[in-house]
Amino acid sequence: MKLNIGVIKGDGIGPEIVTEAMKVLDRTGEVYGHEMHYTQLLMGGASIDVHGVPLTDETVQLARSSDAVLMGSIGGDAKTSPWYQLEPSRRPEAGLLRIRKELNLFANLRPAVLYEELKGACPLKEEITQGGFDMMIMRELTGGLYFGARATEEKDGVLTAWDTLTYNEQEIRRIAKRGFDIAMKRRKKVTSVDKANVLDSSRLWRKVVEEVAADYPEVILEHMLVDNCAMQLVKDPKQFDVILTENMFGDILSDEASMVTGSIGMLASASLNESRFGLYEPSGGSAPDIAGKGIANPIATILSAAMMLRFSFDLDREADAIEQAVAQVLKEGYRTIDIMSEGKTQIGTAKMGDLICGYIR
Ligand code: NAD
């Protein structure tokens, strides 16, 4: 198979971590007989330096014509970088917001996996995390409260602010279908999270999710109120497989879930549209404090590349091989600085990429 991948290395540690993910993709292609074809794209500070803007129309077109985009991270140190002297719409982050919108990336996936080997980094009690956990938070990304009408106005001399939370059934249906499709590739359980005891938008959410569930008889569906879900994530995270939820609830719950796994350097993510296209990136930022030192953890980006193979190319076997290689390297005791603990072997970014490649068979 020929894979046309747009690559945004970005800023800070972006180029270092993406280089390792490409190394792992190339190795996977070699072993499983696929041809990787990369198109380098500029976004964020790297694009400002060359074009004066964080994202050009040409880059959007090139991204659109790729099968998927693999990204590092964008942005710099807000206190020292000249990019932050520019008006907000011309700063690095504006490029990311625009590309998500232009490509209609409505489904945000953030796996939260606690590896048995890294459970020391988890702030929860050992009896809760025994055996690790593996869940996928699926957040609606282009609707809801963050995209509704809002205003701050004065009424009878009193300042009043309001925001609106709107979802239509099509927006709910498309994310729900994605959630069930993904559950079919996992442990076949969906926890749909809402606030249906209070909100009309949540009651519609629940109704549409139930309609979609009827087409997936193998998947177990449960509904959970968002406040209960926030508690269950720290009380019993092992119960979750796919958590399906709207934009704001997902924003908060995905951060909570990622915190219980330990390091930011381990967290992959994907944002998908209605076709097979997706933008795959680590959850962390460009880490300007460690950029260029060769010590950043490339695992989140490598796991994002595995998600790309699984969700944009349907290459489950290849994605499994990468995930198993990562687990194996951790098991052997190799760690980058961010996940280092006593008795383990500290290695740099490139060595981590090399070792993971070595386990792809
Ligand atoms: P950050 O995630 O870049 O860094 C937070 C801390 O985590 C730092 O100490 C950093 O060294 C560490 N860290 C992050 N990724 C790591 C990795 N792979 N390996 C080892 N350590 C890692 O967050 P920040 O400092 O708040 O933001 C820095 C820049 O990144 C800002 O310009 C911000 O806007 C941008 N940012 C970009 C994205 C994105 O590209 N999607 C996301 C978040 C932040």
mmCIF file of C-alpha atoms and ligand atoms in Angstrom:
data_model
loop_
_atom_site.group_PDB
_atom_site.id
_atom_site.type_symbol
_atom_site.label_atom_id
_atom_site.label_comp_id
_atom_site.label_asym_id
_atom_site.label_seq_id
_atom_site.Cartn_x
_atom_site.Cartn_y
_atom_site.Cartn_z
ATOM 1 C CA MET A 1 0.000 0.000 0.000
ATOM 2 C CA LYS A 2 1.190 3.554 -0.749
ATOM 3 C CA LEU A 3 0.583 6.015 2.093
ATOM 4 C CA ASN A 4 0.549 9.745 1.279
ATOM 5 C CA ILE A 5 1.329 11.456 4.549
ATOM 6 C CA GLY A 6 1.530 15.204 5.106
ATOM 7 C CA VAL A 7 4.129 15.976 7.772
ATOM 8 C CA ILE A 8 4.101 19.106 9.919
ATOM 9 C CA LYS A 9 7.237 19.006 12.021
ATOM 10 C CA GLY A 10 6.439 22.376 13.578
ATOM 11 C CA ASP A 11 8.427 24.159 16.248
ATOM 12 C CA GLY A 12 10.455 23.419 19.394
ATOM 13 C CA ILE A 13 10.807 19.664 19.911
ATOM 14 C CA GLY A 14 8.447 19.053 16.939
ATOM 15 C CA PRO A 15 11.174 18.254 14.367
ATOM 16 C CA GLU A 16 12.989 15.905 16.803
ATOM 17 C CA ILE A 17 9.951 13.860 17.775
ATOM 18 C CA VAL A 18 8.467 13.698 14.270
ATOM 19 C CA THR A 19 11.800 12.467 12.863
ATOM 20 C CA GLU A 20 11.582 9.474 15.224
ATOM 21 C CA ALA A 21 7.947 8.783 14.307
ATOM 22 C CA MET A 22 8.895 8.814 10.595
ATOM 23 C CA LYS A 23 11.760 6.426 11.351
ATOM 24 C CA VAL A 24 9.271 4.046 12.997
ATOM 25 C CA LEU A 25 6.802 4.410 10.101
ATOM 26 C CA ASP A 26 9.570 3.666 7.587
ATOM 27 C CA ARG A 27 10.583 0.577 9.536
ATOM 28 C CA THR A 28 6.951 -0.564 9.716
ATOM 29 C CA GLY A 29 6.620 0.002 5.962
ATOM 30 C CA GLU A 30 9.750 -2.095 5.355
ATOM 31 C CA VAL A 31 8.510 -4.991 7.483
ATOM 32 C CA TYR A 32 4.911 -5.019 6.222
ATOM 33 C CA GLY A 33 5.501 -3.964 2.602
ATOM 34 C CA HIS A 34 4.128 -0.403 2.484
ATOM 35 C CA GLU A 35 5.551 2.648 0.770
ATOM 36 C CA MET A 36 5.589 5.855 2.829
ATOM 37 C CA HIS A 37 5.407 9.049 0.820
ATOM 38 C CA TYR A 38 5.883 12.229 2.872
ATOM 39 C CA THR A 39 5.039 15.814 1.978
ATOM 40 C CA GLN A 40 6.648 18.312 4.340
ATOM 41 C CA LEU A 41 4.278 21.114 5.353
ATOM 42 C CA LEU A 42 5.020 24.309 7.268
ATOM 43 C CA MET A 43 2.768 25.467 10.078
ATOM 44 C CA GLY A 44 3.099 27.568 13.226
ATOM 45 C CA GLY A 45 6.283 29.521 13.922
ATOM 46 C CA ALA A 46 8.164 27.708 11.139
ATOM 47 C CA SER A 47 5.602 29.031 8.645
ATOM 48 C CA ILE A 48 5.670 32.562 10.126
ATOM 49 C CA ASP A 49 9.458 32.648 9.622
ATOM 50 C CA VAL A 50 9.113 31.770 5.929
ATOM 51 C CA HIS A 51 5.701 33.152 4.851
ATOM 52 C CA GLY A 52 4.826 35.667 7.572
ATOM 53 C CA VAL A 53 1.636 33.719 8.493
ATOM 54 C CA PRO A 54 1.173 30.530 10.576
ATOM 55 C CA LEU A 55 -0.659 28.655 7.799
ATOM 56 C CA THR A 56 -0.926 29.371 4.069
ATOM 57 C CA ASP A 57 -3.794 28.404 1.737
ATOM 58 C CA GLU A 58 -1.321 26.274 -0.192
ATOM 59 C CA THR A 59 -0.473 24.275 2.941
ATOM 60 C CA VAL A 60 -4.185 23.709 3.633
ATOM 61 C CA GLN A 61 -4.566 22.387 0.061
ATOM 62 C CA LEU A 62 -1.549 20.101 0.402
ATOM 63 C CA ALA A 63 -2.852 18.787 3.745
ATOM 64 C CA ARG A 64 -6.243 18.156 2.182
ATOM 65 C CA SER A 65 -4.717 16.177 -0.673
ATOM 66 C CA SER A 66 -2.782 13.913 1.737
ATOM 67 C CA ASP A 67 -4.358 10.738 3.138
ATOM 68 C CA ALA A 68 -3.481 11.881 6.667
ATOM 69 C CA VAL A 69 -1.278 14.425 8.434
ATOM 70 C CA LEU A 70 1.280 13.645 11.123
ATOM 71 C CA MET A 71 2.188 16.625 13.263
ATOM 72 C CA GLY A 72 4.757 17.437 15.945
ATOM 73 C CA SER A 73 3.806 20.560 17.832
ATOM 74 C CA ILE A 74 3.779 24.263 17.206
ATOM 75 C CA GLY A 75 4.500 27.395 19.192
ATOM 76 C CA GLY A 76 7.361 28.887 21.163
ATOM 77 C CA ASP A 77 8.087 30.528 24.459
ATOM 78 C CA ALA A 78 5.410 33.216 24.759
ATOM 79 C CA LYS A 79 7.721 35.449 26.825
ATOM 80 C CA THR A 80 10.751 35.437 24.528
ATOM 81 C CA SER A 81 9.641 34.422 21.025
ATOM 82 C CA PRO A 82 9.048 37.231 18.476
ATOM 83 C CA TRP A 83 6.042 35.215 17.170
ATOM 84 C CA TYR A 84 4.119 36.450 20.221
ATOM 85 C CA GLN A 85 4.667 40.115 19.310
ATOM 86 C CA LEU A 86 2.254 39.503 16.421
ATOM 87 C CA GLU A 87 -1.499 39.984 16.739
ATOM 88 C CA PRO A 88 -3.274 36.795 17.981
ATOM 89 C CA SER A 89 -4.607 35.800 14.538
ATOM 90 C CA ARG A 90 -1.028 35.642 13.186
ATOM 91 C CA ARG A 91 0.544 33.698 16.055
ATOM 92 C CA PRO A 92 1.545 30.007 15.732
ATOM 93 C CA GLU A 93 -1.558 28.560 17.467
ATOM 94 C CA ALA A 94 -3.874 30.309 14.967
ATOM 95 C CA GLY A 95 -2.516 27.931 12.312
ATOM 96 C CA LEU A 96 -3.629 24.891 14.285
ATOM 97 C CA LEU A 97 -7.117 26.266 14.949
ATOM 98 C CA ARG A 98 -7.522 27.121 11.280
ATOM 99 C CA ILE A 99 -6.380 23.742 9.945
ATOM 100 C CA ARG A 100 -8.777 21.909 12.300
ATOM 101 C CA LYS A 101 -11.625 24.044 11.024
ATOM 102 C CA GLU A 102 -10.667 23.933 7.344
ATOM 103 C CA LEU A 103 -10.402 20.152 7.412
ATOM 104 C CA ASN A 104 -13.602 19.744 9.461
ATOM 105 C CA LEU A 105 -11.891 17.651 12.140
ATOM 106 C CA PHE A 106 -14.907 17.079 14.373
ATOM 107 C CA ALA A 107 -13.822 13.965 16.282
ATOM 108 C CA ASN A 108 -10.970 14.224 18.756
ATOM 109 C CA LEU A 109 -9.540 10.992 20.102
ATOM 110 C CA ARG A 110 -7.264 10.876 23.102
ATOM 111 C CA PRO A 111 -6.213 7.474 24.362
ATOM 112 C CA ALA A 112 -5.324 7.353 28.053
ATOM 113 C CA VAL A 113 -3.230 4.267 28.672
ATOM 114 C CA LEU A 114 -1.476 3.370 31.898
ATOM 115 C CA TYR A 115 1.333 0.981 31.097
ATOM 116 C CA GLU A 116 2.080 -1.502 33.853
ATOM 117 C CA GLU A 117 5.752 -0.402 33.609
ATOM 118 C CA LEU A 118 4.930 3.275 34.235
ATOM 119 C CA LYS A 119 2.400 2.882 36.984
ATOM 120 C CA GLY A 120 4.761 4.651 39.401
ATOM 121 C CA ALA A 121 3.932 7.892 37.525
ATOM 122 C CA CYS A 122 0.200 7.451 38.189
ATOM 123 C CA PRO A 123 -1.113 9.541 41.102
ATOM 124 C CA LEU A 124 -3.814 6.955 41.938
ATOM 125 C CA LYS A 125 -3.510 4.231 44.580
ATOM 126 C CA GLU A 126 -1.885 1.009 43.435
ATOM 127 C CA GLU A 127 -4.928 -1.172 44.114
ATOM 128 C CA ILE A 128 -6.922 0.976 41.687
ATOM 129 C CA THR A 129 -4.379 0.815 38.866
ATOM 130 C CA GLN A 130 -3.204 -2.789 39.268
ATOM 131 C CA GLY A 131 -2.807 -4.224 35.749
ATOM 132 C CA GLY A 132 -2.944 -0.768 34.093
ATOM 133 C CA PHE A 133 -5.868 0.692 32.122
ATOM 134 C CA ASP A 134 -6.583 1.595 28.525
ATOM 135 C CA MET A 135 -9.387 3.946 27.520
ATOM 136 C CA MET A 136 -10.168 6.187 24.576
ATOM 137 C CA ILE A 137 -11.745 9.578 25.162
ATOM 138 C CA MET A 138 -13.724 10.626 22.124
ATOM 139 C CA ARG A 139 -14.612 14.312 22.200
ATOM 140 C CA GLU A 140 -16.811 16.236 19.760
ATOM 141 C CA LEU A 141 -14.566 19.071 18.615
ATOM 142 C CA THR A 142 -16.440 21.502 16.392
ATOM 143 C CA GLY A 143 -19.798 22.111 18.107
ATOM 144 C CA GLY A 144 -21.317 22.872 21.500
ATOM 145 C CA LEU A 145 -20.551 25.653 23.921
ATOM 146 C CA TYR A 146 -17.200 26.691 22.411
ATOM 147 C CA PHE A 147 -18.807 27.437 19.021
ATOM 148 C CA GLY A 148 -22.173 28.883 20.052
ATOM 149 C CA ALA A 149 -23.244 32.535 20.065
ATOM 150 C CA ARG A 150 -22.020 34.491 23.084
ATOM 151 C CA ALA A 151 -21.981 38.025 24.338
ATOM 152 C CA THR A 152 -21.298 40.262 27.298
ATOM 153 C CA GLU A 153 -23.861 43.029 27.663
ATOM 154 C CA GLU A 154 -25.185 45.478 30.156
ATOM 155 C CA LYS A 155 -28.775 45.030 31.309
ATOM 156 C CA ASP A 156 -30.229 47.627 33.645
ATOM 157 C CA GLY A 157 -26.720 48.691 34.644
ATOM 158 C CA VAL A 158 -25.597 45.105 35.412
ATOM 159 C CA LEU A 159 -22.976 43.376 33.270
ATOM 160 C CA THR A 160 -24.276 40.039 32.015
ATOM 161 C CA ALA A 161 -22.473 37.409 29.943
ATOM 162 C CA TRP A 162 -24.021 34.458 28.136
ATOM 163 C CA ASP A 163 -22.904 31.517 25.995
ATOM 164 C CA THR A 164 -25.033 29.045 24.072
ATOM 165 C CA LEU A 165 -24.693 25.284 23.866
ATOM 166 C CA THR A 166 -26.259 23.922 20.689
ATOM 167 C CA TYR A 167 -26.059 20.512 19.036
ATOM 168 C CA ASN A 168 -28.109 19.226 16.138
ATOM 169 C CA GLU A 169 -28.834 15.551 15.602
ATOM 170 C CA GLN A 170 -26.480 15.299 12.605
ATOM 171 C CA GLU A 171 -23.543 16.567 14.637
ATOM 172 C CA ILE A 172 -24.317 14.039 17.371
ATOM 173 C CA ARG A 173 -24.916 11.168 14.966
ATOM 174 C CA ARG A 174 -21.610 11.512 13.118
ATOM 175 C CA ILE A 175 -19.501 11.548 16.306
ATOM 176 C CA ALA A 176 -21.540 8.715 17.816
ATOM 177 C CA LYS A 177 -20.996 6.563 14.721
ATOM 178 C CA ARG A 178 -17.270 7.234 14.920
ATOM 179 C CA GLY A 179 -17.322 6.273 18.598
ATOM 180 C CA PHE A 180 -19.072 2.965 17.941
ATOM 181 C CA ASP A 181 -16.808 2.184 14.971
ATOM 182 C CA ILE A 182 -13.807 2.692 17.211
ATOM 183 C CA ALA A 183 -15.338 0.604 20.011
ATOM 184 C CA MET A 184 -15.729 -2.233 17.475
ATOM 185 C CA LYS A 185 -11.929 -2.193 17.068
ATOM 186 C CA ARG A 186 -11.470 -2.252 20.853
ATOM 187 C CA ARG A 187 -13.282 -3.917 23.763
ATOM 188 C CA LYS A 188 -16.754 -3.061 22.410
ATOM 189 C CA LYS A 189 -18.024 -0.812 25.169
ATOM 190 C CA VAL A 190 -19.168 2.823 24.865
ATOM 191 C CA THR A 191 -19.812 5.083 27.847
ATOM 192 C CA SER A 192 -21.754 8.080 26.578
ATOM 193 C CA VAL A 193 -21.300 11.012 28.940
ATOM 194 C CA ASP A 194 -23.833 13.823 29.238
ATOM 195 C CA LYS A 195 -25.867 15.901 31.686
ATOM 196 C CA ALA A 196 -29.278 14.612 30.579
ATOM 197 C CA ASN A 197 -30.835 15.247 33.993
ATOM 198 C CA VAL A 198 -30.525 19.004 33.305
ATOM 199 C CA LEU A 199 -29.697 19.921 29.704
ATOM 200 C CA ASP A 200 -31.895 19.610 26.601
ATOM 201 C CA SER A 201 -28.796 19.292 24.420
ATOM 202 C CA SER A 202 -27.793 16.265 26.535
ATOM 203 C CA ARG A 203 -31.246 14.699 26.223
ATOM 204 C CA LEU A 204 -30.967 14.944 22.420
ATOM 205 C CA TRP A 205 -27.407 13.586 22.679
ATOM 206 C CA ARG A 206 -28.683 10.535 24.597
ATOM 207 C CA LYS A 207 -31.582 9.912 22.175
ATOM 208 C CA VAL A 208 -29.356 10.041 19.076
ATOM 209 C CA VAL A 209 -26.614 7.913 20.678
ATOM 210 C CA GLU A 210 -29.245 5.256 21.445
ATOM 211 C CA GLU A 211 -30.447 5.320 17.830
ATOM 212 C CA VAL A 212 -26.876 4.847 16.582
ATOM 213 C CA ALA A 213 -26.274 2.056 19.134
ATOM 214 C CA ALA A 214 -29.081 0.036 17.532
ATOM 215 C CA ASP A 215 -26.812 -0.471 14.502
ATOM 216 C CA TYR A 216 -24.022 -1.893 16.696
ATOM 217 C CA PRO A 217 -25.593 -4.798 18.619
ATOM 218 C CA GLU A 218 -22.173 -6.128 19.662
ATOM 219 C CA VAL A 219 -21.273 -2.920 21.495
ATOM 220 C CA ILE A 220 -22.424 -2.399 25.077
ATOM 221 C CA LEU A 221 -23.722 1.142 25.606
ATOM 222 C CA GLU A 222 -23.985 2.807 28.982
ATOM 223 C CA HIS A 223 -24.916 6.392 29.822
ATOM 224 C CA MET A 224 -23.134 8.285 32.577
ATOM 225 C CA LEU A 225 -23.658 11.788 33.919
ATOM 226 C CA VAL A 226 -20.573 13.945 33.544
ATOM 227 C CA ASP A 227 -20.158 14.611 37.273
ATOM 228 C CA ASN A 228 -20.242 10.882 37.985
ATOM 229 C CA CYS A 229 -17.766 10.231 35.141
ATOM 230 C CA ALA A 230 -15.296 12.728 36.667
ATOM 231 C CA MET A 231 -15.454 10.693 39.883
ATOM 232 C CA GLN A 232 -15.326 7.265 38.217
ATOM 233 C CA LEU A 233 -12.156 8.235 36.303
ATOM 234 C CA VAL A 234 -10.221 8.381 39.560
ATOM 235 C CA LYS A 235 -12.212 5.706 41.411
ATOM 236 C CA ASP A 236 -12.219 2.935 38.824
ATOM 237 C CA PRO A 237 -10.609 3.923 35.471
ATOM 238 C CA LYS A 238 -10.411 0.271 34.370
ATOM 239 C CA GLN A 239 -14.185 0.188 33.744
ATOM 240 C CA PHE A 240 -13.862 2.436 30.650
ATOM 241 C CA ASP A 241 -13.231 1.500 27.037
ATOM 242 C CA VAL A 242 -14.566 4.327 24.792
ATOM 243 C CA ILE A 243 -15.878 7.476 26.491
ATOM 244 C CA LEU A 244 -18.040 9.396 24.023
ATOM 245 C CA THR A 245 -18.879 12.975 24.880
ATOM 246 C CA GLU A 246 -19.518 16.532 23.720
ATOM 247 C CA ASN A 247 -16.969 19.297 23.374
ATOM 248 C CA MET A 248 -16.679 20.922 26.813
ATOM 249 C CA PHE A 249 -17.193 17.743 28.862
ATOM 250 C CA GLY A 250 -14.563 16.058 26.663
ATOM 251 C CA ASP A 251 -12.132 18.928 27.113
ATOM 252 C CA ILE A 252 -12.237 18.536 30.886
ATOM 253 C CA LEU A 253 -12.469 14.733 31.093
ATOM 254 C CA SER A 254 -9.643 14.130 28.599
ATOM 255 C CA ASP A 255 -7.282 16.267 30.682
ATOM 256 C CA GLU A 256 -8.335 14.427 33.823
ATOM 257 C CA ALA A 257 -7.813 11.050 32.147
ATOM 258 C CA SER A 258 -4.404 12.042 30.824
ATOM 259 C CA MET A 259 -3.255 13.247 34.236
ATOM 260 C CA VAL A 260 -3.920 9.854 35.764
ATOM 261 C CA THR A 261 -1.597 8.220 33.225
ATOM 262 C CA GLY A 262 1.511 10.157 34.286
ATOM 263 C CA SER A 263 3.681 11.755 31.593
ATOM 264 C CA ILE A 264 2.647 14.167 28.858
ATOM 265 C CA GLY A 265 5.358 12.629 26.659
ATOM 266 C CA MET A 266 3.283 9.419 26.355
ATOM 267 C CA LEU A 267 -0.059 10.862 25.186
ATOM 268 C CA ALA A 268 -1.092 10.475 21.553
ATOM 269 C CA SER A 269 -4.091 12.099 19.876
ATOM 270 C CA ALA A 270 -6.034 12.157 16.630
ATOM 271 C CA SER A 271 -8.582 14.515 15.126
ATOM 272 C CA LEU A 272 -10.728 12.965 12.399
ATOM 273 C CA ASN A 273 -13.195 14.159 9.793
ATOM 274 C CA GLU A 274 -16.076 12.311 8.146
ATOM 275 C CA SER A 275 -13.892 10.423 5.684
ATOM 276 C CA ARG A 276 -10.773 8.541 6.723
ATOM 277 C CA PHE A 277 -8.668 11.689 6.947
ATOM 278 C CA GLY A 278 -7.096 12.634 10.280
ATOM 279 C CA LEU A 279 -4.532 14.904 11.905
ATOM 280 C CA TYR A 280 -2.356 12.952 14.340
ATOM 281 C CA GLU A 281 -0.276 14.663 16.996
ATOM 282 C CA PRO A 282 1.084 14.270 20.531
ATOM 283 C CA SER A 283 -1.053 15.911 23.224
ATOM 284 C CA GLY A 284 1.871 17.931 24.578
ATOM 285 C CA GLY A 285 3.198 21.211 23.239
ATOM 286 C CA SER A 286 6.493 22.228 21.626
ATOM 287 C CA ALA A 287 8.410 22.147 24.951
ATOM 288 C CA PRO A 288 10.753 25.076 24.128
ATOM 289 C CA ASP A 289 12.578 24.448 27.438
ATOM 290 C CA ILE A 290 14.080 21.197 26.102
ATOM 291 C CA ALA A 291 14.049 21.832 22.321
ATOM 292 C CA GLY A 292 17.248 20.926 20.473
ATOM 293 C CA LYS A 293 18.695 18.944 23.375
ATOM 294 C CA GLY A 294 17.820 15.503 22.012
ATOM 295 C CA ILE A 295 16.058 14.485 25.230
ATOM 296 C CA ALA A 296 12.342 14.852 24.355
ATOM 297 C CA ASN A 297 10.186 11.751 24.604
ATOM 298 C CA PRO A 298 9.092 10.752 21.065
ATOM 299 C CA ILE A 299 6.654 8.035 22.235
ATOM 300 C CA ALA A 300 3.479 10.188 22.080
ATOM 301 C CA THR A 301 4.262 11.039 18.448
ATOM 302 C CA ILE A 302 5.156 7.430 17.615
ATOM 303 C CA LEU A 303 1.855 6.276 19.164
ATOM 304 C CA SER A 304 0.055 9.012 17.182
ATOM 305 C CA ALA A 305 1.608 7.530 14.027
ATOM 306 C CA ALA A 306 0.248 4.118 15.097
ATOM 307 C CA MET A 307 -3.212 5.684 15.465
ATOM 308 C CA MET A 308 -2.824 7.080 11.954
ATOM 309 C CA LEU A 309 -2.159 3.605 10.556
ATOM 310 C CA ARG A 310 -5.179 2.240 12.428
ATOM 311 C CA PHE A 311 -7.766 4.940 11.748
ATOM 312 C CA SER A 312 -6.781 6.489 8.389
ATOM 313 C CA PHE A 313 -5.352 3.379 6.694
ATOM 314 C CA ASP A 314 -7.078 0.474 8.478
ATOM 315 C CA LEU A 315 -3.667 -1.093 9.132
ATOM 316 C CA ASP A 316 -4.483 -2.610 12.531
ATOM 317 C CA ARG A 317 -1.719 -5.225 12.474
ATOM 318 C CA GLU A 318 0.912 -2.574 11.772
ATOM 319 C CA ALA A 319 -0.486 -0.266 14.494
ATOM 320 C CA ASP A 320 -0.445 -3.178 16.957
ATOM 321 C CA ALA A 321 3.193 -3.860 16.052
ATOM 322 C CA ILE A 322 4.198 -0.278 16.908
ATOM 323 C CA GLU A 323 2.229 -0.275 20.176
ATOM 324 C CA GLN A 324 3.765 -3.591 21.190
ATOM 325 C CA ALA A 325 7.265 -2.336 20.325
ATOM 326 C CA VAL A 326 6.720 0.696 22.593
ATOM 327 C CA ALA A 327 5.511 -1.556 25.426
ATOM 328 C CA GLN A 328 8.519 -3.849 24.929
ATOM 329 C CA VAL A 329 11.062 -1.005 25.110
ATOM 330 C CA LEU A 330 9.436 0.228 28.335
ATOM 331 C CA LYS A 331 9.480 -3.304 29.705
ATOM 332 C CA GLU A 332 13.212 -3.550 29.002
ATOM 333 C CA GLY A 333 13.673 -0.519 31.265
ATOM 334 C CA TYR A 334 14.531 2.203 28.721
ATOM 335 C CA ARG A 335 13.252 5.674 29.614
ATOM 336 C CA THR A 336 13.547 9.247 28.361
ATOM 337 C CA ILE A 337 14.162 11.854 31.037
ATOM 338 C CA ASP A 338 10.477 12.719 31.602
ATOM 339 C CA ILE A 339 9.549 9.136 32.577
ATOM 340 C CA MET A 340 12.869 8.192 34.177
ATOM 341 C CA SER A 341 12.824 6.404 37.537
ATOM 342 C CA GLU A 342 15.381 4.672 39.733
ATOM 343 C CA GLY A 343 17.026 1.550 38.307
ATOM 344 C CA LYS A 344 16.025 2.306 34.703
ATOM 345 C CA THR A 345 18.256 3.229 31.739
ATOM 346 C CA GLN A 346 18.038 6.836 30.577
ATOM 347 C CA ILE A 347 18.238 7.390 26.825
ATOM 348 C CA GLY A 348 17.665 10.268 24.393
ATOM 349 C CA THR A 349 15.089 10.910 21.658
ATOM 350 C CA ALA A 350 16.897 9.224 18.748
ATOM 351 C CA LYS A 351 17.904 6.152 20.751
ATOM 352 C CA MET A 352 14.276 5.669 21.834
ATOM 353 C CA GLY A 353 13.213 5.759 18.168
ATOM 354 C CA ASP A 354 15.949 3.265 17.223
ATOM 355 C CA LEU A 355 15.010 0.829 19.991
ATOM 356 C CA ILE A 356 11.314 0.921 19.052
ATOM 357 C CA CYS A 357 12.249 0.275 15.390
ATOM 358 C CA GLY A 358 14.270 -2.719 16.549
ATOM 359 C CA TYR A 359 11.170 -4.371 18.032
ATOM 360 C CA ILE A 360 8.995 -3.968 14.930
ATOM 361 C CA ARG A 361 8.883 -7.367 13.364
HETATM 362 P P1 NAD B 1 4.402 21.847 26.769
HETATM 363 O O1 NAD B 1 3.540 20.640 26.657
HETATM 364 O O2 NAD B 1 5.169 22.222 25.555
HETATM 365 O O3 NAD B 1 5.432 21.649 27.982
HETATM 366 C C1 NAD B 1 5.030 21.407 29.312
HETATM 367 C C2 NAD B 1 6.130 20.613 30.037
HETATM 368 O O4 NAD B 1 6.112 19.261 29.538
HETATM 369 C C3 NAD B 1 7.529 21.156 29.752
HETATM 370 O O5 NAD B 1 8.316 21.039 30.920
HETATM 371 C C4 NAD B 1 8.087 20.250 28.677
HETATM 372 O O6 NAD B 1 9.490 20.122 28.707
HETATM 373 C C5 NAD B 1 7.395 18.914 29.005
HETATM 374 N N1 NAD B 1 7.167 18.122 27.784
HETATM 375 C C6 NAD B 1 6.217 18.303 26.839
HETATM 376 N N2 NAD B 1 6.339 17.381 25.860
HETATM 377 C C7 NAD B 1 7.385 16.611 26.218
HETATM 378 C C8 NAD B 1 8.019 15.476 25.613
HETATM 379 N N3 NAD B 1 7.616 14.967 24.444
HETATM 380 N N4 NAD B 1 9.081 14.928 26.240
HETATM 381 C C9 NAD B 1 9.506 15.413 27.425
HETATM 382 N N5 NAD B 1 8.951 16.462 28.054
HETATM 383 C C10 NAD B 1 7.905 17.060 27.447
HETATM 384 O O7 NAD B 1 3.464 23.056 27.235
HETATM 385 P P2 NAD B 1 3.764 24.611 27.370
HETATM 386 O O8 NAD B 1 5.155 24.826 27.903
HETATM 387 O O9 NAD B 1 2.612 25.165 28.070
HETATM 388 O O10 NAD B 1 3.717 25.164 25.873
HETATM 389 C C11 NAD B 1 4.867 25.370 25.064
HETATM 390 C C12 NAD B 1 4.403 25.789 23.676
HETATM 391 O O11 NAD B 1 3.664 24.746 23.063
HETATM 392 C C13 NAD B 1 3.461 27.007 23.682
HETATM 393 O O12 NAD B 1 3.818 27.842 22.601
HETATM 394 C C14 NAD B 1 2.093 26.409 23.467
HETATM 395 O O13 NAD B 1 1.200 27.295 22.848
HETATM 396 C C15 NAD B 1 2.430 25.255 22.539
HETATM 397 N N6 NAD B 1 1.444 24.168 22.522
HETATM 398 C C16 NAD B 1 1.232 23.583 21.324
HETATM 399 C C17 NAD B 1 0.351 22.512 21.224
HETATM 400 C C18 NAD B 1 0.160 21.872 19.871
HETATM 401 O O14 NAD B 1 0.984 22.038 19.019
HETATM 402 N N7 NAD B 1 -0.896 21.111 19.683
HETATM 403 C C19 NAD B 1 -0.284 22.022 22.367
HETATM 404 C C20 NAD B 1 -0.023 22.621 23.607
HETATM 405 C C21 NAD B 1 0.863 23.695 23.675
#
